[in-house]
Structure formats: structure tokens, C-alpha cells
mmCIF file of C-alpha atoms in Angstrom:
data_model
loop_
_atom_site.group_PDB
_atom_site.id
_atom_site.type_symbol
_atom_site.label_atom_id
_atom_site.label_comp_id
_atom_site.label_asym_id
_atom_site.label_seq_id
_atom_site.Cartn_x
_atom_site.Cartn_y
_atom_site.Cartn_z
ATOM 1 C CA MET A 723 48.342 72.796 -23.753
ATOM 2 C CA VAL A 724 45.516 69.463 -22.716
ATOM 3 C CA ASP A 725 46.094 65.025 -23.612
ATOM 4 C CA ASP A 726 42.692 64.320 -25.571
ATOM 5 C CA PHE A 727 42.909 61.158 -23.106
ATOM 6 C CA SER A 728 42.762 62.963 -20.569
ATOM 7 C CA THR A 729 40.668 61.089 -18.645
ATOM 8 C CA ASP A 730 39.030 57.400 -18.100
ATOM 9 C CA SER A 731 36.121 57.479 -19.548
ATOM 10 C CA GLU A 732 37.719 59.079 -23.319
ATOM 11 C CA ASN A 733 40.803 56.440 -23.279
ATOM 12 C CA PRO A 734 41.101 53.578 -25.026
ATOM 13 C CA PHE A 735 42.620 52.637 -22.639
ATOM 14 C CA ALA A 736 42.393 52.465 -19.787
ATOM 15 C CA ALA A 737 40.729 49.409 -18.081
ATOM 16 C CA PRO A 738 37.474 49.025 -17.172
ATOM 17 C CA THR A 739 35.630 50.966 -14.772
ATOM 18 C CA SER A 740 33.393 49.440 -12.180
ATOM 19 C CA ALA A 741 30.518 50.962 -13.452
ATOM 20 C CA SER A 742 31.093 49.329 -17.127
ATOM 21 C CA ILE A 743 32.268 46.158 -15.048
ATOM 22 C CA GLN A 744 28.253 45.696 -13.999
ATOM 23 C CA ASP A 745 26.577 46.883 -16.988
ATOM 24 C CA SER A 746 28.052 43.426 -18.792
ATOM 25 C CA GLU A 747 26.911 41.632 -15.664
ATOM 26 C CA PRO A 748 23.369 40.007 -15.631
ATOM 27 C CA GLN A 749 21.080 41.581 -13.029
ATOM 28 C CA GLU A 750 18.752 39.167 -11.089
ATOM 29 C CA ASP A 751 15.704 39.774 -12.407
ATOM 30 C CA SER A 752 16.991 40.033 -16.024
ATOM 31 C CA SER A 753 14.992 38.562 -19.128
ATOM 32 C CA VAL A 754 16.531 34.980 -19.012
ATOM 33 C CA LYS A 755 16.717 34.594 -15.200
ATOM 34 C CA LYS A 756 12.793 35.216 -15.720
ATOM 35 C CA ASP A 757 12.407 32.261 -18.362
ATOM 36 C CA LEU A 758 14.746 29.912 -16.458
ATOM 37 C CA ARG A 759 12.744 29.910 -13.807
ATOM 38 C CA ALA A 760 9.364 30.169 -14.961
ATOM 39 C CA PHE A 761 10.626 26.669 -16.777
ATOM 40 C CA VAL A 762 12.435 26.078 -13.139
ATOM 41 C CA GLY A 763 9.125 26.624 -10.964
ATOM 42 C CA ASN A 764 9.579 25.543 -8.436
ATOM 43 C CA LYS A 765 12.865 24.345 -7.789
ATOM 44 C CA TRP A 766 14.057 28.309 -8.551
ATOM 45 C CA ALA A 767 16.036 28.660 -6.170
ATOM 46 C CA TYR A 768 18.288 25.354 -6.217
ATOM 47 C CA TYR A 769 18.871 25.803 -9.788
ATOM 48 C CA TYR A 770 19.965 28.675 -9.772
ATOM 49 C CA LYS A 771 22.740 28.073 -7.088
ATOM 50 C CA GLN A 772 23.675 25.096 -8.495
ATOM 51 C CA TRP A 773 24.099 27.712 -12.337
ATOM 52 C CA GLU A 774 24.552 30.840 -11.396
ATOM 53 C CA SER A 775 28.638 31.011 -12.067
ATOM 54 C CA VAL A 776 27.580 29.388 -15.470
ATOM 55 C CA LEU A 777 24.501 32.130 -16.208
ATOM 56 C CA GLU A 778 27.239 34.975 -14.616
ATOM 57 C CA GLY A 779 30.124 33.426 -16.846
ATOM 58 C CA ARG A 780 32.316 33.197 -14.009
ATOM 59 C CA ASP A 781 32.847 28.937 -14.041
ATOM 60 C CA GLN A 782 30.677 26.474 -15.901
ATOM 61 C CA LYS A 783 30.316 23.376 -13.429
ATOM 62 C CA THR A 784 26.831 22.927 -11.905
ATOM 63 C CA GLY A 785 27.701 20.760 -8.121
ATOM 64 C CA PHE A 786 26.567 17.405 -8.359
ATOM 65 C CA ASN A 787 22.873 16.172 -7.614
ATOM 66 C CA PHE A 788 21.637 13.525 -5.269
ATOM 67 C CA VAL A 789 18.329 13.291 -6.441
ATOM 68 C CA ALA A 790 19.345 11.731 -10.233
ATOM 69 C CA PHE A 791 22.133 10.238 -8.698
ATOM 70 C CA LEU A 792 19.792 8.219 -6.868
ATOM 71 C CA PHE A 793 17.271 7.999 -8.745
ATOM 72 C CA SER A 794 19.020 8.364 -12.833
ATOM 73 C CA GLY A 795 15.822 6.700 -14.534
ATOM 74 C CA ILE A 796 12.750 8.724 -12.980
ATOM 75 C CA TRP A 797 14.245 11.855 -12.644
ATOM 76 C CA LEU A 798 15.427 12.988 -15.899
ATOM 77 C CA PRO A 799 11.844 12.819 -16.974
ATOM 78 C CA TYR A 800 9.984 13.625 -14.044
ATOM 79 C CA ARG A 801 12.115 16.963 -15.019
ATOM 80 C CA LYS A 802 11.107 16.911 -19.154
ATOM 81 C CA MET A 803 14.237 15.716 -20.294
ATOM 82 C CA TYR A 804 12.826 13.129 -22.801
ATOM 83 C CA PHE A 805 16.059 12.733 -25.621
ATOM 84 C CA ILE A 806 18.600 12.746 -22.605
ATOM 85 C CA THR A 807 16.155 9.763 -21.111
ATOM 86 C CA PHE A 808 15.513 8.082 -24.273
ATOM 87 C CA LEU A 809 19.834 7.167 -24.765
ATOM 88 C CA PHE A 810 19.830 6.493 -20.484
ATOM 89 C CA TYR A 811 16.835 4.114 -20.612
ATOM 90 C CA GLY A 812 18.411 2.642 -24.262
ATOM 91 C CA PHE A 813 21.488 2.213 -23.130
ATOM 92 C CA ILE A 814 19.910 0.343 -19.980
ATOM 93 C CA ILE A 815 17.723 -2.659 -21.448
ATOM 94 C CA LEU A 816 20.735 -2.564 -24.120
ATOM 95 C CA GLU A 817 22.811 -3.492 -21.940
ATOM 96 C CA THR A 818 20.786 -5.254 -19.514
ATOM 97 C CA VAL A 819 19.442 -7.953 -23.315
ATOM 98 C CA LEU A 820 23.514 -7.880 -23.943
ATOM 99 C CA GLN A 821 23.918 -9.155 -20.688
ATOM 100 C CA GLU A 822 21.814 -11.599 -20.809
ATOM 101 C CA ILE A 823 22.667 -13.108 -24.024
ATOM 102 C CA ILE A 824 26.293 -13.214 -23.617
ATOM 103 C CA LEU A 825 27.434 -13.527 -20.198
ATOM 104 C CA LEU A 826 23.987 -15.555 -18.957
ATOM 105 C CA LYS A 827 23.569 -17.443 -22.580
ATOM 106 C CA VAL A 828 26.809 -17.919 -24.283
ATOM 107 C CA LEU A 829 29.760 -17.449 -21.811
ATOM 108 C CA ASN A 830 27.640 -19.444 -19.154
ATOM 109 C CA ARG A 831 29.362 -16.423 -15.769
ATOM 110 C CA PRO A 832 26.202 -15.450 -13.633
ATOM 111 C CA ASP A 833 28.471 -14.427 -11.194
ATOM 112 C CA ILE A 834 30.168 -11.991 -13.998
ATOM 113 C CA SER A 835 26.804 -10.785 -15.032
ATOM 114 C CA GLU A 836 25.848 -9.605 -11.018
ATOM 115 C CA ILE A 837 29.196 -7.783 -10.356
ATOM 116 C CA LEU A 838 28.414 -5.940 -14.264
ATOM 117 C CA ASP A 839 25.290 -5.389 -13.137
ATOM 118 C CA ARG A 840 26.270 -3.589 -10.556
ATOM 119 C CA VAL A 841 29.253 -1.897 -11.304
ATOM 120 C CA ILE A 842 27.253 -0.416 -14.648
ATOM 121 C CA GLY A 843 24.724 0.442 -11.858
ATOM 122 C CA LEU A 844 26.712 2.814 -9.842
ATOM 123 C CA GLY A 845 28.369 4.343 -12.990
ATOM 124 C CA THR A 846 25.519 5.807 -14.808
ATOM 125 C CA SER A 847 23.944 7.463 -11.585
ATOM 126 C CA ILE A 848 27.510 8.331 -10.666
ATOM 127 C CA VAL A 849 27.727 10.329 -14.205
ATOM 128 C CA ILE A 850 24.549 11.173 -14.077
ATOM 129 C CA GLY A 851 24.780 12.489 -10.699
ATOM 130 C CA MET A 852 27.300 14.796 -12.386
ATOM 131 C CA TYR A 853 25.881 16.341 -15.009
ATOM 132 C CA ALA A 854 22.411 16.573 -14.255
ATOM 133 C CA ASN A 855 22.386 19.935 -13.388
ATOM 134 C CA THR A 856 24.514 20.779 -16.338
ATOM 135 C CA TRP A 857 22.290 18.661 -18.921
ATOM 136 C CA TYR A 858 19.286 20.223 -16.925
ATOM 137 C CA LEU A 859 20.338 23.909 -17.518
ATOM 138 C CA SER A 860 21.523 23.008 -21.455
ATOM 139 C CA HIS A 861 17.905 21.262 -21.738
ATOM 140 C CA SER A 862 16.318 24.527 -19.767
ATOM 141 C CA ARG A 863 18.162 26.684 -22.274
ATOM 142 C CA LYS A 864 16.868 25.307 -25.162
ATOM 143 C CA GLU A 865 13.653 25.516 -24.525
ATOM 144 C CA VAL A 866 13.954 28.802 -24.021
ATOM 145 C CA ASP A 867 15.260 29.862 -27.001
ATOM 146 C CA LYS A 868 13.051 27.957 -28.668
ATOM 147 C CA ILE A 869 9.867 29.731 -27.013
ATOM 148 C CA ARG A 870 11.469 33.173 -27.643
ATOM 149 C CA SER A 871 11.782 31.551 -30.815
ATOM 150 C CA GLU A 872 8.207 32.308 -31.747
ATOM 151 C CA HIS A 873 6.543 34.586 -29.722
ATOM 152 C CA ASP A 874 7.840 38.383 -28.402
ATOM 153 C CA ASP A 875 4.613 38.486 -25.863
ATOM 154 C CA ASP A 876 7.008 37.978 -22.796
ATOM 155 C CA GLU A 877 2.904 37.012 -20.761
ATOM 156 C CA THR A 878 2.686 34.984 -23.431
ATOM 157 C CA VAL A 879 6.605 32.890 -23.236
ATOM 158 C CA ARG A 880 6.115 32.470 -19.738
ATOM 159 C CA ARG A 881 2.759 31.336 -19.695
ATOM 160 C CA LEU A 882 3.945 28.164 -22.394
ATOM 161 C CA LEU A 883 7.673 28.053 -20.188
ATOM 162 C CA GLN A 884 5.952 27.102 -17.618
ATOM 163 C CA LYS A 885 3.619 24.310 -19.569
ATOM 164 C CA ARG A 886 7.036 23.014 -21.061
ATOM 165 C CA GLY A 887 8.085 23.283 -18.405
ATOM 166 C CA GLY A 888 8.621 22.420 -14.316
ATOM 167 C CA THR A 889 7.608 18.560 -13.363
ATOM 168 C CA SER A 890 5.576 15.388 -14.259
ATOM 169 C CA LEU A 891 5.318 12.524 -11.779
ATOM 170 C CA LEU A 892 3.545 11.122 -14.245
ATOM 171 C CA SER A 893 6.286 11.327 -16.892
ATOM 172 C CA GLY A 894 8.761 10.278 -14.258
ATOM 173 C CA PHE A 895 6.773 7.218 -12.483
ATOM 174 C CA GLY A 896 5.164 6.218 -15.928
ATOM 175 C CA MET A 897 8.651 6.240 -18.296
ATOM 176 C CA PHE A 898 10.098 4.520 -15.300
ATOM 177 C CA PHE A 899 7.788 1.158 -15.096
ATOM 178 C CA LEU A 900 7.735 0.752 -19.186
ATOM 179 C CA VAL A 901 10.803 0.725 -18.960
ATOM 180 C CA ILE A 902 10.475 -2.852 -16.110
ATOM 181 C CA ILE A 903 8.034 -4.096 -18.815
ATOM 182 C CA ALA A 904 10.391 -3.179 -21.733
ATOM 183 C CA MET A 905 13.438 -5.169 -20.219
ATOM 184 C CA ILE A 906 10.775 -7.923 -18.576
ATOM 185 C CA ALA A 907 9.535 -8.531 -22.305
ATOM 186 C CA ALA A 908 12.758 -8.653 -23.632
ATOM 187 C CA LEU A 909 13.895 -11.199 -20.884
ATOM 188 C CA VAL A 910 10.909 -13.406 -21.130
ATOM 189 C CA ILE A 911 11.272 -13.667 -25.190
ATOM 190 C CA ILE A 912 15.617 -14.512 -24.868
ATOM 191 C CA SER A 913 14.813 -16.771 -22.471
ATOM 192 C CA PRO A 914 11.389 -17.977 -21.310
ATOM 193 C CA GLU A 915 12.551 -20.733 -19.662
ATOM 194 C CA ASP A 916 13.338 -18.780 -16.597
ATOM 195 C CA PHE A 917 9.862 -17.534 -16.229
#
């Protein structure tokens, strides 16, 4: 008498075969990767290497981004991550204003102010370097999903991804200089005698 579950392909309790495992893994030229490649642009190879384990579901680590660490205030808007850019700049402006008021005006402690400047600057740069690739992957996926939900045609989707994604040197440096001007204006209002 032959058992109904005599072959692995019919046995629901059998371990998955290598063929079924390969079918569940994302392929190199998957639609998701093509969309992300279109969105990221020229640096796709770098970001794919950082994101590969996340995209394939093996790990959640995306590595440390040294460029984002060194040039945080420029890198975020350069990569068109405007929400995080506004949070970052808002924090920096708020910290600068509070430090000016509390440490310099009220407590008259410029020594603590200088140390705090360095600690906060280094701390925010380290945080951005640590999470930049993760944030950029999340941002990229959201933009891809948004465009995919609005359009069905692959050619239109990829064209829009290239337009919304990539980089913007103007945004990177433009926003950086606007924030410097905003900080100077805030300091002039708070301490006009220093200018």
C-alpha cells in the first residue's frame, strides 16, 4: 500500500526544498529593486549594498553612512528627505536659541555653551550617520509606494521615481545656508548687542 504523503512535494510537513526557498527570495531584477534603483539614481550600488540584507529579510542593519555623518545638514536635503531635514534643523535652531538664552544670557556660562555645542554637534552627527541609510530606505520605499499607488505603467513610474528621487545639490546647500541665515537672525533678535 502506498502512503499518500510519500513524496516531499506532496507532504505538507516536509522541509522546504531549495527550489521553493529560491522562489520566495527576491530576484536581482525584481520590480522593487528596479523602482528603488530608479529612485536612488547614481549611488544605487552603494545603497543596495547597505540595504541588501534588509531587502532580502535577513537583517535590519543598514550600516553607518560616513558622508551623512560628516555633512548631516547638507546630506539630508541633498537626498530630498525634507521632513527629517526640517526636524534636524528645527532641533539645531531651537537648541541654539535656548543655549543663547539660558547659558549665555541667564547663567553667563560661555564655557558650558562651547562644550555643549561640541557634544550636541557630534551627537547629532553620530545619530544621523547611524540611521541615515535606514531613513533613506524608508523614505525611498514610501515614495515608491506612493507613486506605484498612483500609476500602473512601469515606464511612467520609473520616470516619476527618477524625478522625485536622486539628489538635489541646490536643496542640500540652499537649505543649509537658509538655516545659517535663520540662526543668525534669531541670534541678532536675542542678542543685538553682540552684533
